[in-house]
């Protein structure tokens, strides 16, 4: 329980600091806030091993941090510095840190799923029990890669878990306005795999559903589709005024903030004391302070970096 809270504390504070730093003008970047969705990767990553993989999307800094991506290297990448996870050349939409199992952050909607299948197929060929998590949003469940990936994963019984963070909006469009089915998890029926809808704002419910799916994958029983119901506290991208959101709905949904809910649950249930949780929060504040300073103190990539880490080919007549 404390492991989940520890991750949630880091993710919440990291998002708050990112938004504050962008507002201050100290860093300039496209940023897709994850505030409100912290419980999903926190519960899942508590169950993952260092040797397991994740593939995530541009709204995925919380997924990367929860899996173990170093905070200082992540901030350096956000700042475009050479000490970042991709030498400052990927930025916030392309965080990658294979050492912690963060295999790709992609800006292409839905592309985590076929990549996750490849990683899961590799694990199966090697005969190990590593699992791969493919994170994506509700809008991505409407593209071809979703259906192709679920179909192939089921046929080959791949050790992959498809995690749809359904925050109610596909960019600027409400889910029900662009998705014909009323429950994305039911799409799993078409591909002969379990499909589960869960309250993604409840860390304990999220943990139990993820535990079943991960154990099933490790045992060679194939994939699972998880639809984690949550809410996006801010617009699609930082600076978006979210006028397309219904004000009444947003006000009501903000009451379901998973962080204070879980914090109060731990204290009221006698699982942790106020001082213990406050100490965890203070530690993360200091860690993020240090990571931000590390990023700002690091150099930008030199001009020669534009020619490194790329493929070159020659056309032979």
Tab-separated table of C-alpha atoms in Angstrom:
chain	number	residue	atom	x	y	z
A	1	UNK	CA	0.000	0.000	0.000
A	2	UNK	CA	2.813	2.396	0.863
A	3	UNK	CA	4.655	1.521	-2.345
A	4	UNK	CA	1.614	2.644	-4.322
A	5	UNK	CA	1.322	5.870	-2.325
A	6	UNK	CA	5.030	6.570	-2.742
A	7	UNK	CA	4.689	6.371	-6.515
A	8	UNK	CA	1.503	8.467	-6.510
A	9	UNK	CA	3.196	11.172	-4.446
A	10	UNK	CA	6.091	11.400	-6.904
A	11	UNK	CA	3.804	11.488	-9.935
A	12	UNK	CA	1.470	14.125	-8.525
A	13	UNK	CA	4.252	16.449	-7.401
A	14	UNK	CA	6.182	15.966	-10.618
A	15	UNK	CA	3.183	16.999	-12.703
A	16	UNK	CA	2.518	20.021	-10.506
A	17	UNK	CA	6.140	21.126	-10.807
A	18	UNK	CA	6.174	20.670	-14.572
A	19	UNK	CA	3.169	22.902	-14.994
A	20	UNK	CA	4.625	25.504	-12.652
A	21	UNK	CA	7.991	25.543	-14.440
A	22	UNK	CA	6.351	25.937	-17.848
A	23	UNK	CA	4.198	28.781	-16.519
A	24	UNK	CA	7.299	30.486	-15.156
A	25	UNK	CA	8.978	30.362	-18.561
A	26	UNK	CA	12.047	28.542	-17.255
A	27	UNK	CA	11.391	25.675	-19.654
A	28	UNK	CA	9.423	25.643	-22.892
A	29	UNK	CA	7.933	22.352	-24.101
A	30	UNK	CA	4.715	20.679	-25.189
A	31	UNK	CA	3.311	18.969	-22.104
A	32	UNK	CA	0.356	16.649	-21.611
A	33	UNK	CA	-0.646	16.744	-17.961
A	34	UNK	CA	-1.237	13.446	-16.195
A	35	UNK	CA	-2.851	14.976	-13.118
A	36	UNK	CA	-5.748	12.813	-11.959
A	37	UNK	CA	-4.428	9.598	-13.497
A	38	UNK	CA	-1.670	8.792	-10.980
A	39	UNK	CA	-3.301	5.696	-9.496
A	40	UNK	CA	-3.181	3.650	-12.709
A	41	UNK	CA	0.585	3.277	-13.294
A	42	UNK	CA	1.324	3.413	-9.550
A	43	UNK	CA	-0.744	0.303	-8.878
A	44	UNK	CA	0.465	-1.509	-12.001
A	45	UNK	CA	4.167	-0.752	-11.577
A	46	UNK	CA	4.122	-1.965	-7.976
A	47	UNK	CA	3.524	-5.399	-9.515
A	48	UNK	CA	6.189	-5.145	-12.216
A	49	UNK	CA	9.787	-6.329	-12.127
A	50	UNK	CA	12.833	-4.506	-13.440
A	51	UNK	CA	12.889	-6.974	-16.345
A	52	UNK	CA	9.310	-6.167	-17.425
A	53	UNK	CA	8.611	-3.609	-20.140
A	54	UNK	CA	6.249	-0.709	-20.723
A	55	UNK	CA	5.353	1.229	-23.856
A	56	UNK	CA	3.602	4.525	-23.259
A	57	UNK	CA	2.243	7.590	-25.023
A	58	UNK	CA	2.952	11.323	-24.965
A	59	UNK	CA	0.713	11.629	-21.872
A	60	UNK	CA	2.988	9.191	-20.126
A	61	UNK	CA	5.512	10.839	-17.811
A	62	UNK	CA	3.674	9.188	-14.904
A	63	UNK	CA	4.006	5.758	-16.540
A	64	UNK	CA	7.752	6.253	-17.025
A	65	UNK	CA	8.411	7.501	-13.494
A	66	UNK	CA	6.280	4.778	-11.931
A	67	UNK	CA	8.304	2.135	-13.797
A	68	UNK	CA	11.556	3.569	-12.448
A	69	UNK	CA	12.852	6.094	-14.977
A	70	UNK	CA	15.283	8.350	-13.016
A	71	UNK	CA	13.727	11.707	-12.139
A	72	UNK	CA	16.853	13.709	-12.949
A	73	UNK	CA	17.321	12.133	-16.380
A	74	UNK	CA	13.653	12.615	-17.176
A	75	UNK	CA	13.817	16.326	-16.306
A	76	UNK	CA	17.012	16.719	-18.339
A	77	UNK	CA	15.239	15.212	-21.326
A	78	UNK	CA	12.290	17.552	-20.840
A	79	UNK	CA	14.748	20.428	-20.825
A	80	UNK	CA	16.465	19.219	-23.984
A	81	UNK	CA	19.815	18.624	-22.249
A	82	UNK	CA	22.479	16.123	-23.176
A	83	UNK	CA	22.169	14.372	-19.785
A	84	UNK	CA	18.570	13.377	-20.577
A	85	UNK	CA	17.301	9.881	-21.284
A	86	UNK	CA	17.656	10.491	-25.042
A	87	UNK	CA	20.480	13.057	-24.884
A	88	UNK	CA	17.927	15.858	-25.041
A	89	UNK	CA	16.839	14.931	-28.560
A	90	UNK	CA	13.529	13.245	-27.718
A	91	UNK	CA	11.837	15.690	-25.399
A	92	UNK	CA	8.689	15.087	-23.354
A	93	UNK	CA	6.931	13.095	-26.083
A	94	UNK	CA	9.736	10.572	-26.500
A	95	UNK	CA	11.011	9.525	-23.065
A	96	UNK	CA	12.858	6.217	-23.404
A	97	UNK	CA	14.915	4.476	-20.718
A	98	UNK	CA	15.454	0.766	-21.447
A	99	UNK	CA	17.477	0.300	-18.229
A	100	UNK	CA	14.242	0.666	-16.247
A	101	UNK	CA	12.053	-1.061	-18.831
A	102	UNK	CA	10.641	2.137	-20.355
A	103	UNK	CA	11.056	0.990	-23.947
A	104	UNK	CA	9.310	3.775	-25.816
A	105	UNK	CA	7.203	6.895	-25.426
A	106	UNK	CA	5.482	7.541	-28.710
A	107	UNK	CA	3.639	10.502	-30.160
A	108	UNK	CA	1.746	8.325	-32.640
A	109	UNK	CA	-1.695	7.471	-31.257
A	110	UNK	CA	-2.109	3.732	-30.719
A	111	UNK	CA	1.420	2.764	-31.693
A	112	UNK	CA	2.341	1.439	-28.245
A	113	UNK	CA	0.317	-1.706	-28.895
A	114	UNK	CA	2.117	-3.272	-31.888
A	115	UNK	CA	5.470	-2.368	-30.309
A	116	UNK	CA	4.390	-4.030	-27.054
A	117	UNK	CA	3.444	-7.126	-29.020
A	118	UNK	CA	6.962	-7.265	-30.435
A	119	UNK	CA	8.520	-7.020	-26.988
A	120	UNK	CA	6.140	-9.661	-25.626
A	121	UNK	CA	6.906	-11.942	-28.565
A	122	UNK	CA	10.604	-11.530	-27.807
A	123	UNK	CA	10.028	-12.564	-24.191
A	124	UNK	CA	8.117	-15.614	-25.347
A	125	UNK	CA	10.880	-16.636	-27.763
A	126	UNK	CA	13.442	-16.323	-24.978
A	127	UNK	CA	11.307	-18.492	-22.720
A	128	UNK	CA	11.212	-16.032	-19.816
A	129	UNK	CA	8.141	-14.775	-17.964
A	130	UNK	CA	8.587	-11.046	-18.547
A	131	UNK	CA	5.414	-9.102	-19.283
A	132	UNK	CA	4.844	-5.950	-21.308
A	133	UNK	CA	2.341	-3.182	-20.571
A	134	UNK	CA	0.912	-1.168	-23.474
A	135	UNK	CA	-0.568	2.110	-22.212
A	136	UNK	CA	-2.936	4.096	-24.436
A	137	UNK	CA	-5.981	6.349	-24.256
A	138	UNK	CA	-9.638	5.790	-25.082
A	139	UNK	CA	-9.303	7.456	-28.483
A	140	UNK	CA	-6.636	4.961	-29.540
A	141	UNK	CA	-9.099	2.094	-29.152
A	142	UNK	CA	-10.742	3.265	-32.395
A	143	UNK	CA	-7.749	2.892	-34.694
A	144	UNK	CA	-6.628	-0.128	-36.649
A	145	UNK	CA	-3.519	-0.831	-34.579
A	146	UNK	CA	-5.694	-1.531	-31.524
A	147	UNK	CA	-7.691	-4.255	-33.249
A	148	UNK	CA	-4.729	-5.743	-35.094
A	149	UNK	CA	-2.651	-5.879	-31.920
A	150	UNK	CA	-5.345	-7.482	-29.760
A	151	UNK	CA	-6.047	-10.050	-32.461
A	152	UNK	CA	-2.394	-11.063	-32.869
A	153	UNK	CA	-1.703	-11.042	-29.117
A	154	UNK	CA	-4.607	-13.407	-28.584
A	155	UNK	CA	-3.596	-15.766	-31.408
A	156	UNK	CA	-0.026	-16.022	-30.119
A	157	UNK	CA	-0.993	-15.817	-26.412
A	158	UNK	CA	1.476	-13.022	-25.870
A	159	UNK	CA	2.372	-11.886	-22.322
A	160	UNK	CA	1.054	-8.356	-22.869
A	161	UNK	CA	-1.501	-6.277	-20.952
A	162	UNK	CA	-3.332	-3.573	-22.867
A	163	UNK	CA	-4.152	-0.722	-20.465
A	164	UNK	CA	-6.617	1.866	-21.730
A	165	UNK	CA	-6.702	4.979	-19.539
A	166	UNK	CA	-10.225	6.167	-20.335
A	167	UNK	CA	-10.221	9.785	-19.176
A	168	UNK	CA	-13.373	10.668	-21.053
A	169	UNK	CA	-11.822	12.640	-23.902
A	170	UNK	CA	-9.964	11.781	-27.094
A	171	UNK	CA	-8.035	15.030	-27.497
A	172	UNK	CA	-10.949	17.517	-27.616
A	173	UNK	CA	-13.779	15.054	-28.276
A	174	UNK	CA	-15.872	13.260	-25.653
A	175	UNK	CA	-15.451	9.510	-25.794
A	176	UNK	CA	-19.128	8.796	-26.453
A	177	UNK	CA	-19.050	11.124	-29.460
A	178	UNK	CA	-16.367	9.083	-31.234
A	179	UNK	CA	-16.678	5.550	-29.829
A	180	UNK	CA	-19.579	3.339	-30.900
A	181	UNK	CA	-19.384	0.934	-27.963
A	182	UNK	CA	-20.269	2.065	-24.445
A	183	UNK	CA	-17.584	-0.031	-22.736
A	184	UNK	CA	-14.195	-0.375	-24.388
A	185	UNK	CA	-13.355	-3.420	-22.248
A	186	UNK	CA	-16.089	-5.366	-24.081
A	187	UNK	CA	-14.047	-5.169	-27.267
A	188	UNK	CA	-11.869	-7.884	-25.741
A	189	UNK	CA	-14.693	-10.365	-26.398
A	190	UNK	CA	-13.987	-10.129	-30.133
A	191	UNK	CA	-10.456	-11.350	-29.549
A	192	UNK	CA	-11.075	-14.108	-27.002
A	193	UNK	CA	-9.297	-12.415	-24.129
A	194	UNK	CA	-10.461	-11.106	-20.739
A	195	UNK	CA	-11.669	-7.515	-20.764
A	196	UNK	CA	-12.110	-5.700	-17.456
A	197	UNK	CA	-13.406	-2.232	-16.670
A	198	UNK	CA	-12.071	-0.889	-13.370
A	199	UNK	CA	-12.197	2.317	-11.354
A	200	UNK	CA	-8.790	3.719	-12.298
A	201	UNK	CA	-9.015	6.277	-9.491
A	202	UNK	CA	-9.059	3.549	-6.830
A	203	UNK	CA	-5.495	2.229	-6.393
A	204	UNK	CA	-6.576	-0.944	-4.603
A	205	UNK	CA	-9.113	-1.946	-7.243
A	206	UNK	CA	-6.569	-1.119	-9.911
A	207	UNK	CA	-3.974	-3.260	-8.152
A	208	UNK	CA	-6.227	-6.329	-7.939
A	209	UNK	CA	-7.234	-6.198	-11.611
A	210	UNK	CA	-3.633	-5.662	-12.730
A	211	UNK	CA	-2.399	-8.476	-10.463
A	212	UNK	CA	-4.758	-10.971	-12.093
A	213	UNK	CA	-3.782	-9.859	-15.599
A	214	UNK	CA	-0.039	-9.937	-14.902
A	215	UNK	CA	-0.155	-13.347	-13.232
A	216	UNK	CA	-2.140	-14.663	-16.173
A	217	UNK	CA	0.417	-13.301	-18.647
A	218	UNK	CA	3.372	-14.719	-16.703
A	219	UNK	CA	1.718	-18.137	-16.686
A	220	UNK	CA	1.543	-18.143	-20.486
A	221	UNK	CA	-2.221	-17.682	-20.627
A	222	UNK	CA	-2.119	-14.640	-22.883
A	223	UNK	CA	-3.192	-11.008	-22.937
A	224	UNK	CA	-5.784	-8.951	-21.060
A	225	UNK	CA	-7.504	-5.673	-21.905
A	226	UNK	CA	-7.971	-3.330	-18.927
A	227	UNK	CA	-10.135	-0.225	-19.241
A	228	UNK	CA	-9.208	2.052	-16.344
A	229	UNK	CA	-11.867	4.712	-15.837
A	230	UNK	CA	-10.362	8.031	-14.795
A	231	UNK	CA	-10.462	11.761	-15.584
A	232	UNK	CA	-8.093	14.280	-17.098
A	233	UNK	CA	-7.946	17.313	-14.789
A	234	UNK	CA	-6.642	19.635	-17.504
A	235	UNK	CA	-6.959	20.097	-21.248
A	236	UNK	CA	-5.484	17.844	-23.883
A	237	UNK	CA	-2.189	19.746	-23.974
A	238	UNK	CA	-0.868	22.326	-21.522
A	239	UNK	CA	-2.343	25.701	-22.450
A	240	UNK	CA	-5.559	24.174	-23.798
A	241	UNK	CA	-8.425	26.117	-22.194
A	242	UNK	CA	-10.649	22.970	-22.148
A	243	UNK	CA	-13.759	24.936	-23.165
A	244	UNK	CA	-15.061	21.758	-24.775
A	245	UNK	CA	-15.447	20.182	-21.323
A	246	UNK	CA	-18.755	20.522	-19.547
A	247	UNK	CA	-18.037	22.760	-16.500
A	248	UNK	CA	-20.513	20.911	-14.295
A	249	UNK	CA	-19.095	17.529	-15.227
A	250	UNK	CA	-15.544	18.690	-14.626
A	251	UNK	CA	-16.385	20.130	-11.211
A	252	UNK	CA	-18.029	16.860	-10.222
A	253	UNK	CA	-15.250	14.664	-11.568
A	254	UNK	CA	-12.535	16.648	-9.791
A	255	UNK	CA	-14.078	15.446	-6.527
A	256	UNK	CA	-12.810	11.965	-7.435
A	257	UNK	CA	-9.166	13.025	-7.155
A	258	UNK	CA	-7.380	9.716	-6.421
A	259	UNK	CA	-4.569	11.284	-4.393
A	260	UNK	CA	-6.439	12.751	-1.391
A	261	UNK	CA	-8.789	9.759	-1.472
A	262	UNK	CA	-5.958	7.270	-1.102
A	263	UNK	CA	-4.035	9.418	1.359
A	264	UNK	CA	-7.053	9.629	3.660
A	265	UNK	CA	-7.721	5.917	3.218
A	266	UNK	CA	-4.236	5.024	4.462
A	267	UNK	CA	-4.501	7.275	7.512
A	268	UNK	CA	-8.105	6.494	8.434
A	269	UNK	CA	-7.491	2.769	8.053
A	270	UNK	CA	-4.427	2.831	10.277
A	271	UNK	CA	-2.098	1.787	7.460
A	272	UNK	CA	0.122	4.861	7.797
A	273	UNK	CA	0.430	7.996	9.903
A	274	UNK	CA	0.306	11.618	8.799
A	275	UNK	CA	3.975	12.126	9.661
A	276	UNK	CA	5.012	9.101	7.608
A	277	UNK	CA	3.155	10.244	4.497
A	278	UNK	CA	4.314	13.847	4.923
A	279	UNK	CA	7.916	12.611	5.056
A	280	UNK	CA	7.445	10.747	1.766
A	281	UNK	CA	5.998	13.879	0.170
A	282	UNK	CA	8.836	16.046	1.468
A	283	UNK	CA	11.407	13.616	0.102
A	284	UNK	CA	9.837	13.836	-3.345
A	285	UNK	CA	9.796	17.618	-3.240
A	286	UNK	CA	13.528	17.619	-2.579
A	287	UNK	CA	14.119	15.004	-5.269
A	288	UNK	CA	12.246	17.053	-7.876
A	289	UNK	CA	14.033	20.251	-6.780
A	290	UNK	CA	17.361	18.517	-7.346
A	291	UNK	CA	16.245	17.029	-10.676
A	292	UNK	CA	15.148	20.408	-11.997
A	293	UNK	CA	18.447	22.001	-10.991
A	294	UNK	CA	20.355	19.100	-12.557
A	295	UNK	CA	18.486	19.699	-15.813
A	296	UNK	CA	19.074	23.453	-15.802
A	297	UNK	CA	22.763	23.005	-15.016
A	298	UNK	CA	23.289	20.451	-17.801
A	299	UNK	CA	24.507	21.507	-21.262
A	300	UNK	CA	22.519	21.384	-24.453
A	301	UNK	CA	23.599	18.807	-27.063
A	302	UNK	CA	26.313	20.045	-29.388
A	303	UNK	CA	25.698	20.374	-33.118
A	304	UNK	CA	27.361	17.050	-33.896
A	305	UNK	CA	24.586	15.217	-32.051
A	306	UNK	CA	22.295	15.800	-35.017
A	307	UNK	CA	24.352	13.181	-36.891
A	308	UNK	CA	24.430	10.625	-34.079
A	309	UNK	CA	21.885	7.936	-33.178
A	310	UNK	CA	20.397	7.923	-36.676
A	311	UNK	CA	20.505	5.349	-39.445
A	312	UNK	CA	22.356	6.062	-42.666
A	313	UNK	CA	21.837	4.116	-45.830
A	314	UNK	CA	23.191	4.159	-49.352
A	315	UNK	CA	21.156	3.378	-52.433
A	316	UNK	CA	23.047	0.937	-54.619
A	317	UNK	CA	22.088	1.047	-58.295
